[in-house]
Short mmCIF file of C-alpha atoms in Angstrom, two decimals:
data_model
loop_
_atom_site.label_atom_id
_atom_site.label_comp_id
_atom_site.label_asym_id
_atom_site.label_seq_id
_atom_site.Cartn_x
_atom_site.Cartn_y
_atom_site.Cartn_z
CA MET A 1 0.22 -0.12 -0.02
CA THR A 2 2.65 2.37 0.57
CA VAL A 3 4.26 1.98 -2.58
CA LEU A 4 1.27 2.17 -4.36
CA ALA A 5 0.65 5.73 -2.64
CA LEU A 6 3.71 7.05 -3.62
CA ALA A 7 3.73 6.09 -7.19
CA GLY A 8 0.28 7.50 -7.05
CA ARG A 9 1.80 10.86 -5.63
CA LYS A 10 4.37 10.99 -8.41
CA ARG A 11 1.94 10.68 -10.91
CA SER A 12 -0.03 13.18 -9.41
CA ARG A 13 2.87 15.76 -9.56
CA LEU A 14 3.61 15.14 -13.17
CA TYR A 15 0.12 15.57 -14.20
CA ARG A 16 0.42 18.94 -12.82
CA PHE A 17 3.67 20.00 -14.09
CA MET A 18 2.22 18.82 -17.44
CA ILE A 19 -0.75 20.86 -16.76
CA GLY A 20 1.17 23.69 -15.89
CA ILE A 21 3.58 23.33 -19.18
CA LEU A 22 0.45 23.44 -21.20
CA VAL A 23 -1.21 26.43 -19.45
CA MET A 24 2.07 28.50 -19.75
CA VAL A 25 2.59 27.30 -23.76
CA SER A 26 -1.34 28.61 -24.03
CA ILE A 27 -0.59 32.09 -22.15
CA LEU A 28 2.73 32.42 -24.25
CA LEU A 29 0.57 31.80 -27.59
CA VAL A 30 -2.10 34.37 -26.72
CA TYR A 31 0.33 36.83 -25.80
CA VAL A 32 1.89 36.15 -29.26
CA CYS A 33 -1.25 36.37 -31.13
CA LEU A 34 -1.98 39.52 -29.32
CA LEU A 35 1.05 41.15 -30.18
CA SER A 36 1.16 39.97 -33.70
CA SER A 37 -2.57 41.65 -33.91
CA ILE A 38 -1.04 44.79 -32.38
CA LEU A 39 2.20 45.03 -34.53
CA GLN A 40 0.44 44.07 -38.08
CA PRO A 41 -0.87 47.63 -38.98
CA PHE A 42 2.68 48.82 -38.78
CA TYR A 43 4.51 45.64 -40.20
CA ASN A 44 5.05 44.60 -43.79
CA HIS A 45 7.87 42.08 -44.79
CA LYS A 46 8.20 44.30 -48.04
CA THR A 47 8.54 48.05 -46.58
CA ARG A 48 10.39 49.09 -43.51
CA PRO A 49 8.19 49.57 -40.14
CA SER A 50 6.51 53.11 -40.04
CA ARG A 51 4.94 54.75 -36.66
CA PHE A 52 2.77 57.41 -39.37
CA ARG A 53 1.43 55.30 -41.79
CA ARG A 54 0.24 51.55 -43.04
CA PRO A 55 1.85 50.49 -46.11
CA CYS A 56 -0.11 48.75 -48.89
CA ARG A 57 0.28 45.21 -48.59
CA ASP A 58 -0.01 44.48 -52.27
CA CYS A 59 1.70 47.46 -53.47
CA LYS A 60 5.05 47.52 -55.17
CA PRO A 61 7.67 49.96 -54.31
CA VAL A 62 7.81 52.79 -56.61
CA PRO A 63 10.95 53.60 -58.10
CA GLU A 64 12.98 56.82 -57.31
CA THR A 65 13.75 57.71 -60.46
CA ILE A 66 12.39 57.07 -64.21
CA ASN A 67 15.52 55.03 -65.12
CA ASP A 68 14.23 52.56 -62.61
CA ALA A 69 10.99 51.47 -63.62
CA SER A 70 11.21 48.28 -66.33
CA GLU A 71 7.58 49.44 -67.60
CA LYS A 72 7.44 50.93 -71.17
CA PRO A 73 7.47 54.97 -71.60
CA PHE A 74 4.09 56.45 -70.85
CA GLU A 75 1.65 57.41 -73.19
CA ALA A 76 -1.01 59.95 -72.64
CA LYS A 77 -3.41 58.30 -75.04
CA LYS A 78 -3.76 55.52 -71.96
CA PHE A 79 -5.11 58.01 -69.13
CA VAL A 80 -7.11 55.62 -67.10
CA VAL A 81 -9.05 58.14 -64.24
CA ILE A 82 -9.31 56.57 -60.87
CA GLN A 83 -10.60 59.62 -59.29
CA ASN A 84 -11.79 62.86 -60.74
CA VAL A 85 -11.47 65.98 -58.49
CA PRO A 86 -14.71 65.67 -55.96
CA LYS A 87 -17.99 68.11 -57.28
CA GLY A 88 -18.58 71.21 -54.92
CA LEU A 89 -15.27 71.77 -54.12
CA PRO A 90 -13.87 75.48 -55.29
CA ARG A 91 -11.35 75.17 -57.93
CA LEU A 92 -9.12 78.14 -56.69
CA ARG A 93 -9.69 78.18 -53.14
CA GLY A 94 -8.97 75.70 -50.43
CA ASP A 95 -7.94 71.78 -50.97
CA VAL A 96 -8.99 69.62 -53.82
CA TYR A 97 -7.92 66.08 -54.42
CA PRO A 98 -5.62 65.28 -57.25
CA PRO A 99 -6.81 63.65 -60.11
CA LEU A 100 -5.46 60.28 -59.63
CA ARG A 101 -4.61 58.62 -63.03
CA SER A 102 -3.33 55.54 -64.12
CA TYR A 103 -0.96 54.74 -66.94
CA ASN A 104 -1.79 50.88 -68.22
CA GLY A 105 0.71 48.44 -67.28
CA ASN A 106 2.27 50.73 -64.93
CA ASP A 107 1.63 49.15 -61.38
CA ARG A 108 3.99 50.92 -59.51
CA LEU A 109 2.73 54.46 -60.75
CA GLU A 110 -0.58 53.20 -59.47
CA ALA A 111 0.75 51.97 -56.05
CA HIS A 112 2.37 55.48 -56.01
CA LEU A 113 -1.00 57.39 -56.69
CA ARG A 114 -3.09 55.15 -54.12
CA ARG A 115 -0.40 55.98 -51.28
CA PHE A 116 -1.56 59.82 -52.11
CA LYS A 117 -4.95 58.90 -52.66
CA ASN A 118 -6.63 61.16 -49.78
CA LYS A 119 -4.17 63.89 -49.80
CA PRO A 120 -4.97 67.07 -50.69
CA ALA A 121 -3.04 68.86 -53.33
CA ASP A 122 -2.33 72.62 -53.69
CA VAL A 123 -4.16 74.25 -56.89
CA LYS A 124 -1.76 76.21 -58.79
CA LEU A 125 -3.57 77.93 -61.18
CA LEU A 126 -5.06 81.17 -60.72
CA ASN A 127 -7.05 82.93 -63.76
CA TYR A 128 -7.11 80.96 -67.17
CA THR A 129 -10.68 81.65 -68.26
CA ASP A 130 -9.40 84.82 -70.50
CA LEU A 131 -6.33 84.67 -72.65
CA GLN A 132 -4.27 87.90 -71.78
CA ILE A 133 -1.69 88.94 -74.40
CA GLU A 134 -0.02 91.90 -74.20
CA ASP A 135 2.19 93.53 -76.82
CA TRP A 136 5.79 93.96 -75.79
CA LYS A 137 7.28 96.93 -77.09
CA PRO A 138 5.98 96.88 -80.60
CA ASN A 139 7.45 98.85 -83.28
CA PRO A 140 5.40 99.93 -86.54
CA GLU A 141 8.34 99.18 -88.76
CA PHE A 142 8.81 95.75 -87.55
CA ALA A 143 6.62 92.80 -89.09
CA ASP A 144 3.85 91.22 -86.98
CA SER A 145 3.85 87.91 -88.75
CA PRO A 146 4.97 85.20 -88.12
CA ARG A 147 2.73 85.74 -84.56
CA ILE A 148 5.45 85.42 -81.64
CA THR A 149 3.94 84.72 -78.28
CA TYR A 150 6.40 84.83 -75.33
CA PHE A 151 5.22 82.80 -72.44
CA ASN A 152 7.36 84.60 -69.81
CA GLY A 153 7.35 86.67 -66.59
CA HIS A 154 11.02 87.64 -66.36
CA ARG A 155 12.03 91.13 -67.41
CA GLY A 156 15.42 90.23 -68.19
CA CYS A 157 14.53 87.73 -70.70
CA GLN A 158 12.13 89.85 -72.28
CA GLU A 159 14.82 92.18 -72.61
CA ASN A 160 16.69 89.57 -73.97
CA LEU A 161 14.17 88.28 -76.68
CA HIS A 162 13.33 91.97 -77.67
CA GLY A 163 17.00 92.18 -78.38
CA VAL A 164 16.88 89.18 -80.70
CA LEU A 165 13.65 89.79 -82.36
CA SER A 166 14.25 93.69 -82.80
CA ARG A 167 17.68 92.42 -85.10
CA PHE A 168 14.97 90.27 -86.88
CA ARG A 169 12.41 93.06 -87.49
CA LEU A 170 9.75 90.98 -85.83
CA ASN A 171 7.33 92.15 -83.28
CA PHE A 172 6.31 89.84 -80.18
CA ARG A 173 3.47 89.63 -77.41
CA THR A 174 3.60 88.56 -73.93
CA VAL A 175 1.92 86.30 -71.75
CA ASN A 176 3.00 86.46 -68.03
CA PRO A 177 2.57 82.62 -66.46
CA ARG A 178 2.15 84.81 -62.79
CA ASN A 179 -1.38 85.42 -64.09
CA VAL A 180 -2.06 82.10 -64.76
CA THR A 181 -0.42 79.93 -62.72
CA HIS A 182 1.45 79.75 -59.36
CA TYR A 183 5.51 78.24 -59.82
CA GLY A 184 5.78 74.45 -59.97
CA MET A 185 2.64 73.45 -62.25
CA ARG A 186 1.27 70.33 -61.46
CA GLU A 187 -0.17 67.46 -63.81
CA GLN A 188 -3.54 68.14 -62.87
CA ASP A 189 -3.50 71.77 -63.61
CA ALA A 190 -1.76 71.34 -67.01
CA ARG A 191 -4.59 69.11 -67.59
CA GLU A 192 -7.34 71.78 -66.42
CA LEU A 193 -5.65 74.01 -68.78
CA ILE A 194 -5.93 71.52 -71.98
CA ASP A 195 -9.42 70.36 -70.75
CA SER A 196 -10.60 74.38 -70.54
CA GLY A 197 -9.47 75.15 -73.78
CA TYR A 198 -6.83 77.78 -72.45
CA ILE A 199 -4.06 76.04 -74.34
CA GLY A 200 -6.08 76.00 -77.71
CA LYS A 201 -6.97 79.53 -77.35
CA LEU A 202 -3.10 80.46 -76.75
CA CYS A 203 -2.02 77.88 -79.37
CA ASN A 204 -4.82 79.19 -82.02
CA ALA A 205 -3.08 82.78 -81.28
CA SER A 206 0.21 81.99 -81.93
CA ASP A 207 2.40 80.44 -84.64
CA ILE A 208 5.68 80.45 -82.56
CA ILE A 209 5.31 80.16 -78.72
CA ILE A 210 8.46 80.75 -76.57
CA VAL A 211 8.43 79.80 -73.21
CA ALA A 212 11.48 80.96 -70.92
CA ASP A 213 12.22 81.66 -66.99
CA THR A 214 11.02 78.19 -65.77
CA VAL A 215 10.06 75.32 -68.04
CA PRO A 216 7.16 74.29 -65.72
CA ASP A 217 5.03 76.72 -67.24
CA ALA A 218 5.03 75.10 -70.28
CA ARG A 219 3.82 72.06 -68.93
CA GLY A 220 0.08 72.51 -70.28
CA ILE A 221 1.62 73.04 -73.48
CA LEU A 222 3.92 69.94 -73.45
CA LEU A 223 1.03 67.85 -71.94
CA SER A 224 -0.87 68.77 -75.23
CA LEU A 225 1.52 67.25 -77.28
CA LEU A 226 0.90 63.99 -76.31
CA GLU A 227 -3.16 64.21 -76.58
CA SER A 228 -3.89 60.83 -78.63
CA ASN A 229 -6.65 63.19 -80.27
CA LYS A 230 -4.66 65.32 -82.80
CA SER A 231 -6.91 68.12 -82.62
CA ARG A 232 -6.19 68.89 -79.00
CA ARG A 233 -2.66 69.07 -79.50
CA CYS A 234 -0.53 72.65 -79.77
CA GLN A 235 0.11 73.33 -83.47
CA SER A 236 2.20 76.21 -82.93
CA ASN A 237 6.00 76.04 -83.13
CA ILE A 238 7.09 75.66 -79.42
CA VAL A 239 10.54 77.07 -78.18
CA VAL A 240 11.60 75.93 -74.22
CA GLU A 241 14.37 78.41 -73.45
CA MET A 242 15.41 76.81 -70.02
CA THR A 243 17.04 79.48 -67.97
CA ASN A 244 16.26 78.53 -64.39
CA ARG A 245 16.27 74.74 -63.56
CA TYR A 246 13.89 72.54 -66.10
CA ASP A 247 12.09 71.29 -62.65
CA TRP A 248 11.78 74.66 -60.67
CA MET A 249 9.10 73.70 -57.47
CA VAL A 250 7.60 70.94 -59.31
CA GLY A 251 6.10 68.63 -56.57
CA ASP A 252 4.92 65.96 -58.43
CA LYS A 253 8.21 65.36 -60.27
CA TYR A 254 7.70 61.17 -61.27
CA GLU A 255 4.60 62.28 -63.61
CA TYR A 256 6.67 65.09 -64.70
CA HIS A 257 9.61 62.82 -65.85
CA GLN A 258 7.15 60.43 -67.33
CA MET A 259 6.02 63.37 -69.85
CA LEU A 260 9.66 64.89 -70.24
CA GLU A 261 10.60 60.73 -71.08
CA ALA A 262 7.65 60.84 -73.62
CA LEU A 263 8.68 63.47 -75.50
CA ILE A 264 12.27 62.58 -76.05
CA ASP A 265 11.33 59.30 -76.97
CA THR A 266 8.85 60.56 -79.56
CA PRO A 267 9.90 64.12 -79.95
CA PRO A 268 7.28 66.33 -81.54
CA SER A 269 8.18 67.85 -84.96
CA ASN A 270 7.15 71.23 -83.60
CA LEU A 271 9.51 71.41 -80.40
CA TRP A 272 12.76 73.06 -79.72
CA TRP A 273 14.85 73.05 -76.80
CA VAL A 274 17.24 75.86 -75.96
CA ALA A 275 19.52 77.28 -72.74
CA ASN A 276 21.26 80.19 -71.96
CA ASN A 277 23.84 78.38 -69.64
CA PRO A 278 25.24 74.69 -69.68
CA PHE A 279 23.71 73.49 -66.15
CA GLU A 280 20.36 73.32 -67.50
CA GLU A 281 21.18 70.62 -69.71
CA ALA A 282 23.27 69.16 -67.32
CA PHE A 283 20.95 69.20 -64.49
CA PHE A 284 18.51 67.71 -66.79
CA LEU A 285 20.52 65.05 -67.64
CA THR A 286 21.15 63.93 -64.27
CA LYS A 287 17.97 63.82 -63.36
CA VAL A 288 15.97 62.42 -65.91
CA GLY A 289 18.88 60.53 -67.39
CA ARG A 290 18.97 61.69 -70.92
CA THR A 291 17.92 64.94 -72.46
CA PRO A 292 16.44 66.31 -75.60
CA ASN A 293 18.63 68.09 -78.26
CA VAL A 294 19.28 71.04 -76.80
CA THR A 295 21.26 73.82 -77.86
CA LEU A 296 23.22 76.66 -75.87
CA ILE A 297 22.26 80.20 -77.09
CA ARG A 298 23.68 82.62 -74.63
CA SER A 299 21.81 85.71 -73.79
CA LEU A 300 22.71 89.07 -75.77
CA GLY A 301 23.42 91.08 -72.68
CA VAL A 302 21.21 93.98 -73.55
CA TRP A 303 19.38 96.35 -71.12
CA ASN A 304 17.27 99.20 -71.91
CA VAL A 305 16.35 101.52 -68.91
CA GLU A 306 12.65 102.71 -68.73
CA ASN A 307 12.17 103.28 -65.51
CA LYS A 308 11.64 106.87 -65.20
CA ASN A 309 12.35 106.83 -61.39
CA VAL A 310 16.18 106.05 -62.13
CA GLU A 311 17.95 109.25 -61.46
CA PRO A 312 21.75 109.92 -62.17
CA VAL A 313 24.43 108.94 -59.58
CA LYS A 314 24.65 112.17 -57.45
CA ASP A 315 27.75 110.78 -55.04
CA ASN A 316 30.64 112.57 -55.97
CA THR A 317 32.63 109.67 -54.55
CA SER A 318 30.91 106.92 -56.88
CA GLU A 319 34.23 106.91 -58.83
CA SER A 320 36.35 105.93 -55.75
CA SER A 321 33.87 103.52 -54.58
CA VAL A 322 32.25 100.05 -55.29
CA ALA A 323 28.68 99.35 -55.74
CA VAL A 324 26.56 96.69 -54.54
CA VAL A 325 22.95 96.28 -55.35
CA ILE A 326 21.13 94.79 -52.36
CA ASN A 327 19.22 91.23 -52.79
CA PRO A 328 15.75 91.76 -51.50
CA GLU A 329 15.93 88.29 -50.18
CA PHE A 330 18.85 89.42 -47.76
CA ALA A 331 16.24 91.66 -46.06
CA LYS A 332 13.53 88.98 -45.17
CA THR A 333 15.90 86.84 -43.31
CA ASN A 334 17.58 87.03 -40.01
CA ARG A 335 20.39 84.83 -41.04
CA ALA A 336 23.76 85.83 -41.96
CA THR A 337 24.39 86.85 -45.55
CA PRO A 338 27.79 87.92 -47.20
CA MET A 339 26.63 91.71 -46.80
CA THR A 340 26.63 90.70 -42.89
CA LEU A 341 30.35 89.72 -43.38
CA VAL A 342 31.40 92.63 -45.70
CA ASP A 343 30.01 95.16 -42.73
CA ALA A 344 31.73 93.21 -39.90
CA HIS A 345 35.23 93.46 -41.91
CA LYS A 346 34.36 97.50 -42.60
CA ILE A 347 34.75 97.45 -46.46
CA PRO A 348 33.05 100.90 -47.62
CA VAL A 349 30.74 99.59 -50.60
CA THR A 350 27.38 101.86 -52.04
CA ARG A 351 24.40 100.22 -51.91
CA LEU A 352 21.99 100.34 -54.58
CA PRO A 353 18.64 99.28 -54.45
CA LYS A 354 16.78 96.72 -56.80
CA HIS A 355 16.12 99.05 -59.31
CA TYR A 356 19.08 101.00 -59.88
CA GLY A 357 19.13 101.46 -63.39
CA GLY A 358 21.30 99.12 -64.98
CA PRO A 359 24.71 98.92 -66.46
CA PRO A 360 24.69 102.82 -67.58
CA VAL A 361 24.71 103.23 -63.51
CA LEU A 362 27.16 100.92 -62.46
CA LEU A 363 29.53 102.04 -65.04
CA GLN A 364 29.99 105.38 -63.14
CA TYR A 365 31.53 103.34 -60.31
CA LYS A 366 34.95 101.72 -60.27
CA ALA A 367 33.31 98.24 -59.99
CA TYR A 368 30.46 96.28 -58.92
CA LEU A 369 30.24 93.43 -56.60
CA GLU A 370 28.06 90.49 -56.68
CA PHE A 371 28.06 87.45 -54.51
CA PRO A 372 26.16 85.09 -56.68
CA TYR A 373 22.95 83.51 -55.71
CA GLN A 374 21.98 81.22 -58.69
CA VAL A 375 24.41 79.63 -61.76
CA SER A 376 23.45 82.37 -64.00
CA ILE A 377 21.74 85.32 -63.93
CA MET A 378 20.83 87.93 -66.96
CA LYS A 379 22.79 90.97 -64.63
CA PHE A 380 25.96 89.19 -65.38
CA TYR A 381 25.73 88.99 -69.17
CA GLU A 382 24.11 92.53 -69.14
CA ASN A 383 27.26 94.00 -67.09
CA LEU A 384 29.96 92.03 -69.04
CA ALA A 385 28.16 93.46 -72.49
CA ALA A 386 28.46 97.09 -71.24
CA GLY A 387 32.25 96.73 -69.53
CA VAL A 388 31.34 96.95 -66.27
CA PRO A 389 34.14 95.38 -63.90
CA GLN A 390 32.55 92.78 -61.83
CA VAL A 391 34.10 91.46 -58.55
CA ILE A 392 33.11 88.06 -57.20
CA PRO A 393 34.06 85.76 -54.60
CA THR A 394 36.33 82.80 -56.01
CA PRO A 395 34.60 79.31 -56.26
CA ARG A 396 36.47 78.27 -52.70
CA LEU A 397 35.18 81.43 -50.97
CA LEU A 398 31.60 80.96 -52.08
CA PHE A 399 31.67 77.40 -51.33
CA SER A 400 32.80 78.13 -47.74
CA LEU A 401 30.01 80.96 -47.40
CA VAL A 402 27.55 78.24 -48.25
CA LYS A 403 29.39 75.60 -46.14
CA ALA A 404 29.22 78.41 -42.99
CA LYS A 405 25.64 78.90 -43.17
CA SER A 406 26.49 82.76 -44.44
CA HIS A 407 25.02 82.36 -47.98
CA HIS A 408 21.53 80.45 -47.71
CA LEU A 409 20.75 82.06 -51.12
CA PHE A 410 23.18 79.79 -53.03
CA ALA A 411 22.95 76.77 -50.89
CA THR A 412 20.27 74.80 -52.93
CA TRP A 413 21.71 75.78 -56.56
CA LEU A 414 25.48 74.39 -54.47
CA ASP A 415 23.42 71.29 -53.97
CA LYS A 416 22.36 70.76 -57.53
CA LEU A 417 25.93 71.91 -58.65
CA GLU A 418 27.52 69.29 -56.62
CA GLU A 419 25.09 66.62 -57.49
CA VAL A 420 25.29 67.35 -61.44
CA ALA A 421 29.51 67.51 -60.76
CA VAL A 422 29.55 63.88 -59.32
CA TYR A 423 27.31 62.89 -62.04
CA ILE A 424 29.42 63.78 -64.96
CA SER A 425 32.57 63.12 -63.10
CA ASP A 426 31.72 59.52 -61.94
CA PRO A 427 28.13 58.26 -63.22
CA ASP A 428 29.24 55.18 -61.19
CA LEU A 429 29.52 56.61 -57.97
CA HIS A 430 26.67 59.33 -58.68
CA ALA A 431 24.79 56.20 -58.77
CA LYS A 432 26.06 54.35 -55.53
CA MET A 433 25.57 57.77 -53.23
CA LYS A 434 22.01 57.89 -54.91
CA ARG A 435 21.44 54.67 -53.59
CA GLU A 436 22.88 55.33 -50.25
CA GLY A 437 20.40 58.69 -50.25
CA ARG A 438 23.00 60.99 -50.39
CA PHE A 439 21.01 63.29 -52.61
CA ASP A 440 18.06 63.33 -50.12
CA GLY A 441 19.36 66.53 -48.21
CA ARG A 442 22.71 68.48 -47.69
CA ASN A 443 23.94 66.56 -44.57
CA ASP A 444 26.88 65.21 -46.82
CA LEU A 445 27.20 67.29 -49.29
CA TRP A 446 30.52 68.51 -48.34
CA ARG A 447 32.16 65.17 -49.04
CA TYR A 448 31.63 65.26 -52.37
CA SER A 449 34.70 67.35 -53.55
CA THR A 450 36.92 65.24 -51.37
CA VAL A 451 35.99 61.83 -53.07
CA THR A 452 35.95 63.08 -56.90
CA GLY A 453 38.91 65.90 -56.86
CA ALA A 454 40.12 67.84 -59.60
CA THR A 455 37.73 66.70 -62.05
CA TYR A 456 34.85 67.64 -59.84
CA GLU A 457 36.39 71.04 -59.35
CA ALA A 458 36.79 71.36 -63.06
CA ARG A 459 32.87 70.77 -63.91
CA TRP A 460 31.86 72.47 -60.91
CA MET A 461 33.29 75.80 -62.10
CA GLU A 462 32.35 75.39 -65.90
CA LEU A 463 28.53 74.80 -64.70
CA THR A 464 28.60 78.30 -63.27
CA ASP A 465 28.83 81.35 -65.94
CA PHE A 466 30.45 83.31 -62.63
CA TYR A 467 33.67 80.81 -63.17
CA ALA A 468 33.33 79.66 -66.94
CA SER A 469 36.82 79.80 -68.50
CA GLU A 470 35.23 81.69 -71.51
CA PHE A 471 34.13 84.78 -69.28
CA ARG A 472 36.98 84.46 -66.35
CA PRO A 473 39.21 86.88 -68.61
CA TYR A 474 36.86 89.84 -67.80
CA VAL A 475 36.14 88.98 -64.25
CA TYR A 476 37.92 89.82 -60.59
CA TYR A 477 37.86 87.57 -58.49
CA PHE A 478 38.89 87.81 -54.51
CA ASP A 479 39.47 84.63 -51.95
CA SER A 480 38.94 86.47 -48.67
CA PHE A 481 37.09 89.37 -47.38
CA GLU A 482 40.91 90.63 -46.49
CA GLU A 483 41.57 90.94 -50.05
CA LEU A 484 38.36 92.38 -51.28
CA ALA A 485 39.17 95.28 -48.39
CA GLU A 486 42.28 95.70 -50.65
CA MET A 487 40.44 95.55 -54.10
CA VAL A 488 38.14 98.34 -52.72
CA GLN A 489 40.74 100.83 -51.85
CA ARG A 490 42.90 100.75 -55.18
CA PRO A 491 42.45 104.03 -56.89
CA TRP A 492 40.34 104.27 -60.38
CA ARG A 493 43.31 104.01 -62.72
CA GLU A 494 44.73 100.90 -61.01
CA PHE A 495 41.66 98.83 -60.50
CA ASP A 496 40.84 97.85 -63.87
CA VAL A 497 43.86 96.42 -64.88
CA GLN A 498 42.43 93.63 -67.27
CA ASN A 499 40.75 96.47 -68.98
CA VAL A 500 37.23 94.81 -68.74
CA ARG A 501 35.56 98.43 -69.86
CA VAL A 502 37.01 97.91 -73.26
CA GLU A 503 37.56 94.28 -73.82
CA GLY A 504 34.48 93.16 -72.36
CA PRO A 505 31.94 94.73 -74.72
CA ARG A 506 34.66 93.63 -77.60
CA PHE A 507 34.49 89.60 -76.24
CA TYR A 508 30.47 90.12 -75.88
CA LYS A 509 30.03 91.45 -79.44
CA LYS A 510 31.55 88.24 -81.19
CA LEU A 511 29.51 86.05 -78.59
CA ARG A 512 26.17 88.05 -79.50
CA ARG A 513 27.12 87.45 -82.73
CA LYS A 514 27.25 83.59 -82.34
CA SER A 515 23.56 83.97 -80.20
CA MET A 516 22.02 85.70 -83.36
CA LEU A 517 23.06 83.13 -85.90
CA ALA A 518 22.05 80.53 -83.88
CA TRP A 519 18.77 82.22 -83.41
CA ARG A 520 18.51 82.56 -87.14
CA ASP A 521 18.90 78.84 -87.83
CA LEU A 522 16.05 77.94 -85.17
CA PHE A 523 13.87 80.37 -86.96
CA GLU A 524 14.75 78.69 -90.41
CA GLU A 525 13.96 75.14 -89.10
CA MET A 526 10.59 76.08 -88.38
CA GLY A 527 10.51 77.46 -91.88
CA TYR A 528 10.79 80.98 -91.51
CA GLU A 529 12.98 83.38 -93.48
CA VAL A 530 14.58 86.10 -91.32
CA LEU A 531 17.03 88.80 -92.30
CA TYR A 532 19.65 89.36 -90.14
CA ALA A 533 22.94 91.22 -90.91
CA LEU A 534 26.08 91.29 -88.86
CA GLU A 535 26.13 94.97 -88.93
CA ASP A 536 22.79 95.01 -86.63
CA ASP A 537 25.06 94.78 -83.76
CA LYS A 538 26.13 98.14 -84.01
CA GLN A 539 22.63 99.28 -82.44
CA ASP A 540 24.27 98.38 -78.84
#
């Protein structure tokens, strides 16, 4: 009996132990299930966990650039509307939903669009009910045919085209894009301009349309060229004049690049691309992977002072001083600017307002001080053509100012210059850095030059007009503010040792002739015969 009792007790303890194990395993399984259900919205084996959104389980990853996509190029005739703008929402005020469109066979783009399905998009359009075309300095002795429309709002660009067409004895009209849309037109806005008939009105009123300053302003015109219905396509001869980055303030770059790729794959016979500086094509190539046929046509450097409020310089010390035009953007920030350092070093310069009167006023000073805020500006061409001695920081000093956060206006441009220089110098290195996300911000920007060396430095300089080899002999450079202070103190007769006041206009006259011949060839490709003689340049 004693033996049986002991055996029973052992079995009873074993049963309780096994039951305890089963209970613990059951509790563990319950915890695992609960934890799995909690983490499921934030977990997907195809994407990294995120606290802020629940990724689509069936969505395919979206390519970072158009080159990563294996699908066929975009065709505008294959638009499939997924979601239209809801009725009742105002077009010009408040938020609207983007017109989500899918291109047949492009699952990646469809996934990309689904991700933004419920997000409001900013409407860029302003007033597009009426076509507002204005004559620009019409001359009764010039021809009004062909009908030329300049879709541009930049005064410097308008003066440049006026210089071109006046030599051809042609009048032109202007449409200010800022009356139609904000910068960075989206695809939905371009589509609206087509559907509303605005693009049709513009093209019907123009034999030639030249778009300048920012390329996205031409998005409605360009998108119309991809319409399957030929009657909706713009029949005018179209010239896209790139002067300020092809993607200025564009938010939906994926769709924008799709459109550009389609235009490159099947170039319309009535579309031409030109640029006034080499950076435009290089940046286009870096971002899209290929470019259309781009013709480099430098600006004429013409200037016509019409501001009656500009008075002659009354400062008797102007001949012994260096002028600087204060950029209005500097006054809008509390951050350090190059002028902050000029004041800190107590360098005497004469400050001029934004509307200062152009090169005729600057010629009354010993020199003109400029801190580049873009890779190319019309003011640089105008001053060079007029013979204004220009004083500019060296690439090293300009680079250091941006790195020290003392020149925020050039920071974004330097960011782009860095990437383009890396791409041209070493495409494989650029691809590697892009995969690493090095171009997503400027955190690692300053490491590029140490990686790519002298070739990179040469590319960086040649892509910036201020440092291009063709312009370098006609510009004065300073590598420190101490050197600038010494240059400012030089007497008038000892300052212009490079004889820029004489050699600058002489050089630019040759460059102007080259640009005019390029414009003449462009018009002849369109089928127009224009009269131009080299002697016409004497009017300047």
